[in-house]
């Protein structure tokens, strides 16, 4: 039995650990198994570049590493032009066919794709192509994304660690509120379309803060270290009411601390730009170019003026969080998910191993056809509603 692994998309705190667990479990359970890793995801598959993952290695060591030992890339096998442009295939070739032929040449029986919705929907395309061309290959994906925005999965690998690390990042950054009077700190968190990471990391931070001891005699009080606003794409912002509320916070505590999802408040930003006669940058499909709008800087400029802040600090935690090694909580989820992935792969069942929220949150193999991205965060969850009320935020 020959098994291939690949990691794809942006990194997340689960890739190295997933590879380590897969290698450990396969070699411990099957005497005849051989494992290779395609270098830099689908790019390596198309170019035929791989490495042998040898049996006698100490794979447990990977559990303490972030990133991935076999590299990542963002390649979509159904995007012919992009594959040609980057030199992964020749003009006139079909990337699915090239990938399929490489898997045949390498005599792969099982392929494990570790990535987000794009990685695993691409894996589904590959399975369909191979089935149509009479080549039996079992593909079982493992779902990773720090945004936790994949249908129908309740929790993706790496997301919990990313939330913990995002909270940890702010534990240090928040102390910058002592460097100036009327200090505004905007903690910009990854998540263009989904606010789960911002919300969960804020919840973790506030929970940890409840155990911290303060010194009121020196004005070291909890209210200066807590979060005063959490802005995510799924939650409307009444800007006038929020600015009034935050001005009161600034006047009383001499600081304001905000958790901002990078996709939050876009409607407010567009309205403001329209009112000022500023052109809204859009791409060829009419989609707004978020990179050019830069939500963090927009909030920083507007809130500095409206809150009369003496100093503004915008800090992004994304790369810090996504490059971390897996936490103990994530390792537990990763180990269980990998075990389910191997069970299904060796039985010839293709799909994505994950916690299926449409199936009583059972950990199972979800059909590729049910996997898609863009799942919004549910702002009606009790823990989130309670957090917003505690903060005193106005929707």
Short mmCIF file of C-alpha atoms in Angstrom, two decimals:
data_model
loop_
_atom_site.label_atom_id
_atom_site.label_comp_id
_atom_site.label_asym_id
_atom_site.label_seq_id
_atom_site.Cartn_x
_atom_site.Cartn_y
_atom_site.Cartn_z
CA UNK A 1 0.00 0.00 0.00
CA UNK A 2 1.41 3.36 -1.03
CA UNK A 3 0.21 6.56 0.61
CA UNK A 4 0.87 10.16 -0.47
CA UNK A 5 0.45 13.30 1.62
CA UNK A 6 0.23 16.94 0.59
CA UNK A 7 -0.43 20.19 2.42
CA UNK A 8 -1.91 23.14 0.60
CA UNK A 9 -3.10 26.73 1.02
CA UNK A 10 -1.95 29.00 3.84
CA UNK A 11 -0.33 27.38 6.86
CA UNK A 12 -2.27 26.61 10.03
CA UNK A 13 -1.29 25.16 13.43
CA UNK A 14 -2.05 21.57 12.45
CA UNK A 15 -0.06 20.68 9.35
CA UNK A 16 3.12 19.30 10.90
CA UNK A 17 1.16 17.51 13.61
CA UNK A 18 -1.19 15.95 11.05
CA UNK A 19 1.75 14.64 9.00
CA UNK A 20 3.38 13.26 12.14
CA UNK A 21 0.19 11.49 13.25
CA UNK A 22 -0.52 10.08 9.78
CA UNK A 23 3.00 8.69 9.45
CA UNK A 24 3.00 7.26 12.98
CA UNK A 25 -0.36 5.55 12.64
CA UNK A 26 0.23 4.13 9.17
CA UNK A 27 3.61 2.69 10.05
CA UNK A 28 2.39 1.34 13.40
CA UNK A 29 -0.66 -0.35 11.87
CA UNK A 30 0.50 -1.53 8.44
CA UNK A 31 3.74 -3.37 7.78
CA UNK A 32 3.56 -3.01 4.01
CA UNK A 33 2.91 0.73 3.79
CA UNK A 34 5.11 3.24 1.97
CA UNK A 35 4.59 7.00 2.37
CA UNK A 36 5.68 9.94 0.24
CA UNK A 37 5.00 13.65 0.52
CA UNK A 38 4.42 15.86 -2.52
CA UNK A 39 6.44 19.04 -2.11
CA UNK A 40 4.48 22.29 -1.92
CA UNK A 41 1.05 20.76 -2.33
CA UNK A 42 -0.54 20.37 -5.74
CA UNK A 43 2.43 22.18 -7.27
CA UNK A 44 4.66 19.23 -6.35
CA UNK A 45 2.07 16.77 -7.60
CA UNK A 46 1.93 18.48 -11.00
CA UNK A 47 5.72 18.72 -11.24
CA UNK A 48 6.33 15.21 -9.91
CA UNK A 49 8.37 16.43 -6.96
CA UNK A 50 8.10 14.39 -3.78
CA UNK A 51 10.13 13.04 -0.86
CA UNK A 52 10.05 9.69 0.90
CA UNK A 53 8.75 9.80 4.44
CA UNK A 54 10.88 7.07 5.96
CA UNK A 55 9.50 4.57 8.47
CA UNK A 56 12.11 4.86 11.22
CA UNK A 57 11.82 8.61 11.79
CA UNK A 58 10.71 10.05 15.14
CA UNK A 59 7.48 11.61 13.90
CA UNK A 60 6.40 12.65 17.40
CA UNK A 61 8.81 15.57 17.09
CA UNK A 62 6.57 17.15 14.47
CA UNK A 63 3.88 17.74 17.12
CA UNK A 64 5.88 20.65 18.52
CA UNK A 65 6.38 22.40 15.18
CA UNK A 66 4.26 24.87 13.26
CA UNK A 67 4.24 25.14 9.48
CA UNK A 68 4.71 22.04 7.35
CA UNK A 69 7.83 20.00 6.53
CA UNK A 70 6.66 19.32 2.97
CA UNK A 71 5.72 22.87 1.96
CA UNK A 72 2.55 24.60 0.77
CA UNK A 73 1.23 26.36 -2.32
CA UNK A 74 -2.07 27.68 -3.63
CA UNK A 75 -2.88 25.72 -6.77
CA UNK A 76 -6.31 24.86 -8.19
CA UNK A 77 -6.27 21.94 -10.57
CA UNK A 78 -9.29 23.23 -12.49
CA UNK A 79 -7.63 26.60 -13.17
CA UNK A 80 -5.79 25.75 -16.40
CA UNK A 81 -4.52 29.27 -17.13
CA UNK A 82 -2.97 29.72 -13.68
CA UNK A 83 -1.22 26.34 -13.89
CA UNK A 84 0.17 27.22 -17.32
CA UNK A 85 1.19 30.72 -16.24
CA UNK A 86 3.18 29.34 -13.28
CA UNK A 87 4.85 26.65 -15.37
CA UNK A 88 3.22 23.71 -13.60
CA UNK A 89 1.88 22.29 -16.89
CA UNK A 90 2.41 22.88 -20.60
CA UNK A 91 -0.05 24.66 -22.85
CA UNK A 92 -2.71 22.23 -24.01
CA UNK A 93 -2.37 19.98 -20.97
CA UNK A 94 -5.16 19.37 -18.46
CA UNK A 95 -3.87 19.79 -14.88
CA UNK A 96 -6.27 17.13 -13.58
CA UNK A 97 -4.90 14.71 -16.15
CA UNK A 98 -1.30 15.63 -15.32
CA UNK A 99 -1.97 15.13 -11.61
CA UNK A 100 -3.76 11.83 -12.25
CA UNK A 101 -0.93 10.53 -14.41
CA UNK A 102 1.61 11.42 -11.73
CA UNK A 103 -0.39 9.54 -9.11
CA UNK A 104 -0.54 6.55 -11.46
CA UNK A 105 3.19 6.73 -12.16
CA UNK A 106 3.90 6.88 -8.42
CA UNK A 107 1.45 3.97 -7.89
CA UNK A 108 -0.44 5.82 -5.17
CA UNK A 109 -3.33 3.97 -3.51
CA UNK A 110 -4.30 6.63 -0.96
CA UNK A 111 -3.87 10.40 -1.07
CA UNK A 112 -4.35 12.59 2.00
CA UNK A 113 -4.86 16.29 1.30
CA UNK A 114 -4.45 18.58 4.30
CA UNK A 115 -5.95 21.99 3.59
CA UNK A 116 -8.99 24.24 3.53
CA UNK A 117 -12.12 24.13 1.40
CA UNK A 118 -10.23 24.93 -1.83
CA UNK A 119 -7.72 22.15 -1.19
CA UNK A 120 -10.38 19.59 -0.48
CA UNK A 121 -12.86 20.60 -3.19
CA UNK A 122 -9.91 20.30 -5.59
CA UNK A 123 -9.32 16.83 -4.13
CA UNK A 124 -12.96 16.05 -4.91
CA UNK A 125 -12.42 17.15 -8.51
CA UNK A 126 -9.43 14.83 -8.71
CA UNK A 127 -11.42 11.87 -7.35
CA UNK A 128 -14.18 12.46 -9.91
CA UNK A 129 -11.67 12.68 -12.75
CA UNK A 130 -9.91 9.50 -11.72
CA UNK A 131 -13.17 7.61 -11.30
CA UNK A 132 -14.24 8.68 -14.79
CA UNK A 133 -10.94 7.39 -16.14
CA UNK A 134 -11.05 4.02 -14.41
CA UNK A 135 -8.29 4.62 -11.88
CA UNK A 136 -9.19 3.71 -8.34
CA UNK A 137 -7.67 6.13 -5.85
CA UNK A 138 -8.96 6.88 -2.38
CA UNK A 139 -8.59 10.51 -1.32
CA UNK A 140 -9.33 11.54 2.25
CA UNK A 141 -8.81 15.17 3.17
CA UNK A 142 -8.15 16.73 6.55
CA UNK A 143 -9.77 20.16 7.01
CA UNK A 144 -7.50 22.97 8.12
CA UNK A 145 -8.29 26.66 8.30
CA UNK A 146 -7.91 29.13 11.14
CA UNK A 147 -11.12 30.86 10.02
CA UNK A 148 -13.24 27.79 10.87
CA UNK A 149 -15.52 28.61 7.93
CA UNK A 150 -16.01 25.28 6.12
CA UNK A 151 -19.46 23.76 5.59
CA UNK A 152 -20.64 21.44 7.18
CA UNK A 153 -17.83 21.19 9.75
CA UNK A 154 -18.21 22.56 13.27
CA UNK A 155 -14.46 22.86 13.90
CA UNK A 156 -11.50 22.75 11.52
CA UNK A 157 -8.00 21.65 12.43
CA UNK A 158 -5.75 24.46 13.64
CA UNK A 159 -8.57 26.88 14.40
CA UNK A 160 -8.53 26.37 18.16
CA UNK A 161 -4.78 26.87 18.40
CA UNK A 162 -5.03 30.00 16.25
CA UNK A 163 -7.68 31.41 18.59
CA UNK A 164 -5.54 30.64 21.64
CA UNK A 165 -2.46 32.21 20.05
CA UNK A 166 -4.43 35.26 18.93
CA UNK A 167 -5.56 35.77 22.51
CA UNK A 168 -1.98 35.27 23.73
CA UNK A 169 -0.73 37.86 21.23
CA UNK A 170 -3.06 40.46 22.71
CA UNK A 171 -2.02 39.63 26.28
CA UNK A 172 1.26 41.35 25.48
CA UNK A 173 0.06 44.02 23.07
CA UNK A 174 -2.58 45.32 25.48
CA UNK A 175 0.17 46.56 27.79
CA UNK A 176 0.91 49.23 25.18
CA UNK A 177 -2.07 51.10 26.62
CA UNK A 178 0.31 52.34 29.31
CA UNK A 179 2.52 54.21 26.83
CA UNK A 180 0.23 57.17 26.25
CA UNK A 181 -2.79 59.03 27.44
CA UNK A 182 -6.00 58.34 25.47
CA UNK A 183 -4.52 55.23 23.86
CA UNK A 184 -6.43 53.35 21.15
CA UNK A 185 -5.34 49.79 20.34
CA UNK A 186 -6.84 48.01 17.33
CA UNK A 187 -6.04 44.32 17.22
CA UNK A 188 -6.68 43.26 13.62
CA UNK A 189 -7.42 39.55 13.31
CA UNK A 190 -7.52 37.36 10.19
CA UNK A 191 -11.00 36.65 8.83
CA UNK A 192 -12.29 38.51 5.77
CA UNK A 193 -15.67 36.81 5.61
CA UNK A 194 -15.99 34.96 8.90
CA UNK A 195 -15.63 36.39 12.39
CA UNK A 196 -15.15 33.11 14.28
CA UNK A 197 -11.43 33.60 14.97
CA UNK A 198 -11.92 37.17 16.20
CA UNK A 199 -14.87 36.20 18.40
CA UNK A 200 -13.30 33.05 19.82
CA UNK A 201 -9.95 34.66 20.56
CA UNK A 202 -11.71 37.56 22.30
CA UNK A 203 -13.66 35.08 24.42
CA UNK A 204 -10.49 33.20 25.38
CA UNK A 205 -8.70 36.44 26.24
CA UNK A 206 -11.52 37.68 28.46
CA UNK A 207 -11.79 34.30 30.18
CA UNK A 208 -8.07 34.33 30.98
CA UNK A 209 -8.33 37.94 32.13
CA UNK A 210 -10.82 36.94 34.82
CA UNK A 211 -8.00 35.05 36.59
CA UNK A 212 -5.60 37.99 36.55
CA UNK A 213 -4.92 40.01 39.71
CA UNK A 214 -4.92 43.82 39.47
CA UNK A 215 -3.68 46.71 41.61
CA UNK A 216 -6.35 49.44 41.84
CA UNK A 217 -4.14 51.54 44.13
CA UNK A 218 -1.95 52.28 41.10
CA UNK A 219 -4.89 52.47 38.69
CA UNK A 220 -4.07 49.01 37.33
CA UNK A 221 -7.69 48.00 36.90
CA UNK A 222 -9.36 45.27 34.88
CA UNK A 223 -11.35 47.70 32.74
CA UNK A 224 -8.14 49.03 31.20
CA UNK A 225 -7.04 45.56 30.15
CA UNK A 226 -10.36 44.22 28.92
CA UNK A 227 -11.74 44.34 25.38
CA UNK A 228 -14.09 47.25 24.75
CA UNK A 229 -15.37 46.23 21.29
CA UNK A 230 -15.42 43.17 19.03
CA UNK A 231 -16.16 43.91 15.37
CA UNK A 232 -16.80 41.01 12.97
CA UNK A 233 -18.33 40.81 9.45
CA UNK A 234 -21.54 39.16 10.68
CA UNK A 235 -22.35 41.89 13.22
CA UNK A 236 -23.75 45.27 12.20
CA UNK A 237 -22.01 48.29 13.68
CA UNK A 238 -24.10 51.30 14.66
CA UNK A 239 -21.19 53.65 14.28
CA UNK A 240 -22.77 56.70 15.91
CA UNK A 241 -23.83 54.78 19.02
CA UNK A 242 -20.54 52.92 19.20
CA UNK A 243 -18.49 56.10 18.98
CA UNK A 244 -20.55 57.67 21.74
CA UNK A 245 -20.09 54.59 23.94
CA UNK A 246 -16.36 54.32 23.27
CA UNK A 247 -15.85 58.01 23.98
CA UNK A 248 -17.25 57.34 27.43
CA UNK A 249 -14.86 54.42 27.84
CA UNK A 250 -11.92 56.56 26.72
CA UNK A 251 -12.84 59.41 29.06
CA UNK A 252 -13.16 57.05 32.01
CA UNK A 253 -10.25 54.64 31.48
CA UNK A 254 -7.91 56.60 29.21
CA UNK A 255 -7.81 53.76 26.66
CA UNK A 256 -9.91 51.74 24.22
CA UNK A 257 -9.06 48.17 23.13
CA UNK A 258 -10.72 46.75 19.99
CA UNK A 259 -10.69 43.30 18.40
CA UNK A 260 -11.30 43.83 14.67
CA UNK A 261 -11.87 41.12 12.10
CA UNK A 262 -10.22 42.25 8.88
CA UNK A 263 -13.54 41.94 7.03
CA UNK A 264 -15.62 43.85 9.58
CA UNK A 265 -17.38 47.13 9.04
CA UNK A 266 -17.03 47.11 5.25
CA UNK A 267 -20.51 48.65 4.80
CA UNK A 268 -19.57 51.47 7.17
CA UNK A 269 -16.33 52.05 5.33
CA UNK A 270 -18.06 52.14 1.94
CA UNK A 271 -20.71 54.57 3.21
CA UNK A 272 -18.00 56.83 4.59
CA UNK A 273 -16.03 56.73 1.33
CA UNK A 274 -19.18 57.46 -0.71
CA UNK A 275 -20.04 60.40 1.52
CA UNK A 276 -16.56 61.80 0.95
CA UNK A 277 -16.73 61.17 -2.80
CA UNK A 278 -13.89 58.64 -2.68
CA UNK A 279 -13.89 56.00 -5.43
CA UNK A 280 -14.46 52.42 -4.25
CA UNK A 281 -11.73 50.15 -5.70
CA UNK A 282 -13.20 47.07 -7.39
CA UNK A 283 -11.86 44.16 -9.41
CA UNK A 284 -12.98 42.96 -12.84
CA UNK A 285 -15.87 41.05 -11.28
CA UNK A 286 -17.15 44.06 -9.36
CA UNK A 287 -15.85 42.80 -6.01
CA UNK A 288 -14.47 45.37 -3.58
CA UNK A 289 -10.70 45.26 -3.17
CA UNK A 290 -10.35 44.88 0.60
CA UNK A 291 -6.56 45.10 0.46
CA UNK A 292 -6.80 48.63 -0.93
CA UNK A 293 -9.46 49.72 1.58
CA UNK A 294 -7.43 48.39 4.54
CA UNK A 295 -10.09 48.17 7.31
CA UNK A 296 -7.60 48.41 10.18
CA UNK A 297 -6.17 51.69 8.98
CA UNK A 298 -9.64 53.07 8.19
CA UNK A 299 -10.84 52.34 11.73
CA UNK A 300 -7.61 53.75 13.15
CA UNK A 301 -7.97 57.05 11.29
CA UNK A 302 -11.69 57.47 11.97
CA UNK A 303 -11.56 56.43 15.62
CA UNK A 304 -8.50 58.56 16.33
CA UNK A 305 -10.43 61.64 15.25
CA UNK A 306 -13.75 60.69 16.83
CA UNK A 307 -12.26 59.51 20.14
CA UNK A 308 -9.66 62.27 20.27
CA UNK A 309 -6.99 59.61 20.78
CA UNK A 310 -3.46 60.78 21.51
CA UNK A 311 -1.97 57.57 20.16
CA UNK A 312 -3.24 54.76 17.93
CA UNK A 313 -1.66 51.33 17.58
CA UNK A 314 -2.82 48.82 14.93
CA UNK A 315 -1.41 45.33 15.41
CA UNK A 316 -2.06 42.26 13.23
CA UNK A 317 -1.79 38.84 14.85
CA UNK A 318 -2.46 36.68 11.80
CA UNK A 319 1.00 35.35 10.97
CA UNK A 320 1.84 34.94 14.66
CA UNK A 321 -1.26 32.79 15.18
CA UNK A 322 -1.26 30.69 12.04
CA UNK A 323 2.42 29.72 12.31
CA UNK A 324 2.16 28.32 15.85
CA UNK A 325 2.53 24.62 16.69
CA UNK A 326 -0.65 22.77 17.65
CA UNK A 327 -1.91 23.25 21.19
CA UNK A 328 -2.86 20.27 23.35
CA UNK A 329 -6.54 20.85 22.57
CA UNK A 330 -5.85 20.85 18.85
CA UNK A 331 -3.59 17.80 19.05
CA UNK A 332 -6.46 15.85 20.58
CA UNK A 333 -8.74 16.84 17.69
CA UNK A 334 -6.01 16.21 15.11
CA UNK A 335 -5.23 12.72 16.43
CA UNK A 336 -8.89 11.69 16.41
CA UNK A 337 -9.45 13.16 12.93
CA UNK A 338 -6.37 11.48 11.49
CA UNK A 339 -7.46 8.13 12.90
CA UNK A 340 -10.88 8.48 11.24
CA UNK A 341 -9.17 9.53 7.99
CA UNK A 342 -7.00 6.41 7.99
CA UNK A 343 -9.93 4.13 8.84
CA UNK A 344 -11.90 5.43 5.86
CA UNK A 345 -8.94 5.59 3.48
CA UNK A 346 -8.01 1.96 4.07
CA UNK A 347 -11.65 0.98 3.48
CA UNK A 348 -11.68 2.83 0.16
CA UNK A 349 -14.00 5.64 1.30
CA UNK A 350 -13.12 9.10 -0.07
CA UNK A 351 -14.15 12.39 1.54
CA UNK A 352 -13.07 14.82 4.26
CA UNK A 353 -12.59 13.59 7.84
CA UNK A 354 -14.24 16.12 10.11
CA UNK A 355 -16.83 16.94 12.75
CA UNK A 356 -20.11 17.00 10.84
CA UNK A 357 -22.47 19.55 12.41
CA UNK A 358 -25.31 18.26 10.23
CA UNK A 359 -24.83 14.76 11.65
CA UNK A 360 -24.99 15.36 15.42
CA UNK A 361 -21.38 16.64 15.38
CA UNK A 362 -20.07 13.16 14.71
CA UNK A 363 -16.49 12.77 13.57
CA UNK A 364 -16.86 11.01 10.23
CA UNK A 365 -15.90 11.08 6.57
CA UNK A 366 -17.92 13.81 4.84
CA UNK A 367 -18.58 13.51 1.11
CA UNK A 368 -16.52 15.97 -0.95
CA UNK A 369 -19.71 17.27 -2.58
CA UNK A 370 -20.85 18.65 0.78
CA UNK A 371 -17.64 20.57 1.42
CA UNK A 372 -17.58 24.28 0.66
CA UNK A 373 -16.18 27.45 2.16
CA UNK A 374 -17.71 30.74 3.22
CA UNK A 375 -19.57 29.53 6.31
CA UNK A 376 -20.41 32.58 8.47
CA UNK A 377 -19.97 32.69 12.23
CA UNK A 378 -23.21 32.21 14.17
CA UNK A 379 -23.63 35.39 16.23
CA UNK A 380 -26.58 33.84 18.10
CA UNK A 381 -24.37 31.42 20.00
CA UNK A 382 -24.88 31.90 23.74
CA UNK A 383 -21.24 32.47 24.57
CA UNK A 384 -20.93 35.19 21.96
CA UNK A 385 -24.17 36.95 22.94
CA UNK A 386 -23.07 36.92 26.58
CA UNK A 387 -19.64 38.30 25.69
CA UNK A 388 -21.08 41.20 23.67
CA UNK A 389 -23.45 42.04 26.53
CA UNK A 390 -20.57 41.95 29.02
CA UNK A 391 -18.54 44.29 26.85
CA UNK A 392 -21.53 46.63 26.57
CA UNK A 393 -21.26 46.80 22.80
CA UNK A 394 -24.12 48.21 20.74
CA UNK A 395 -24.95 46.28 17.56
#
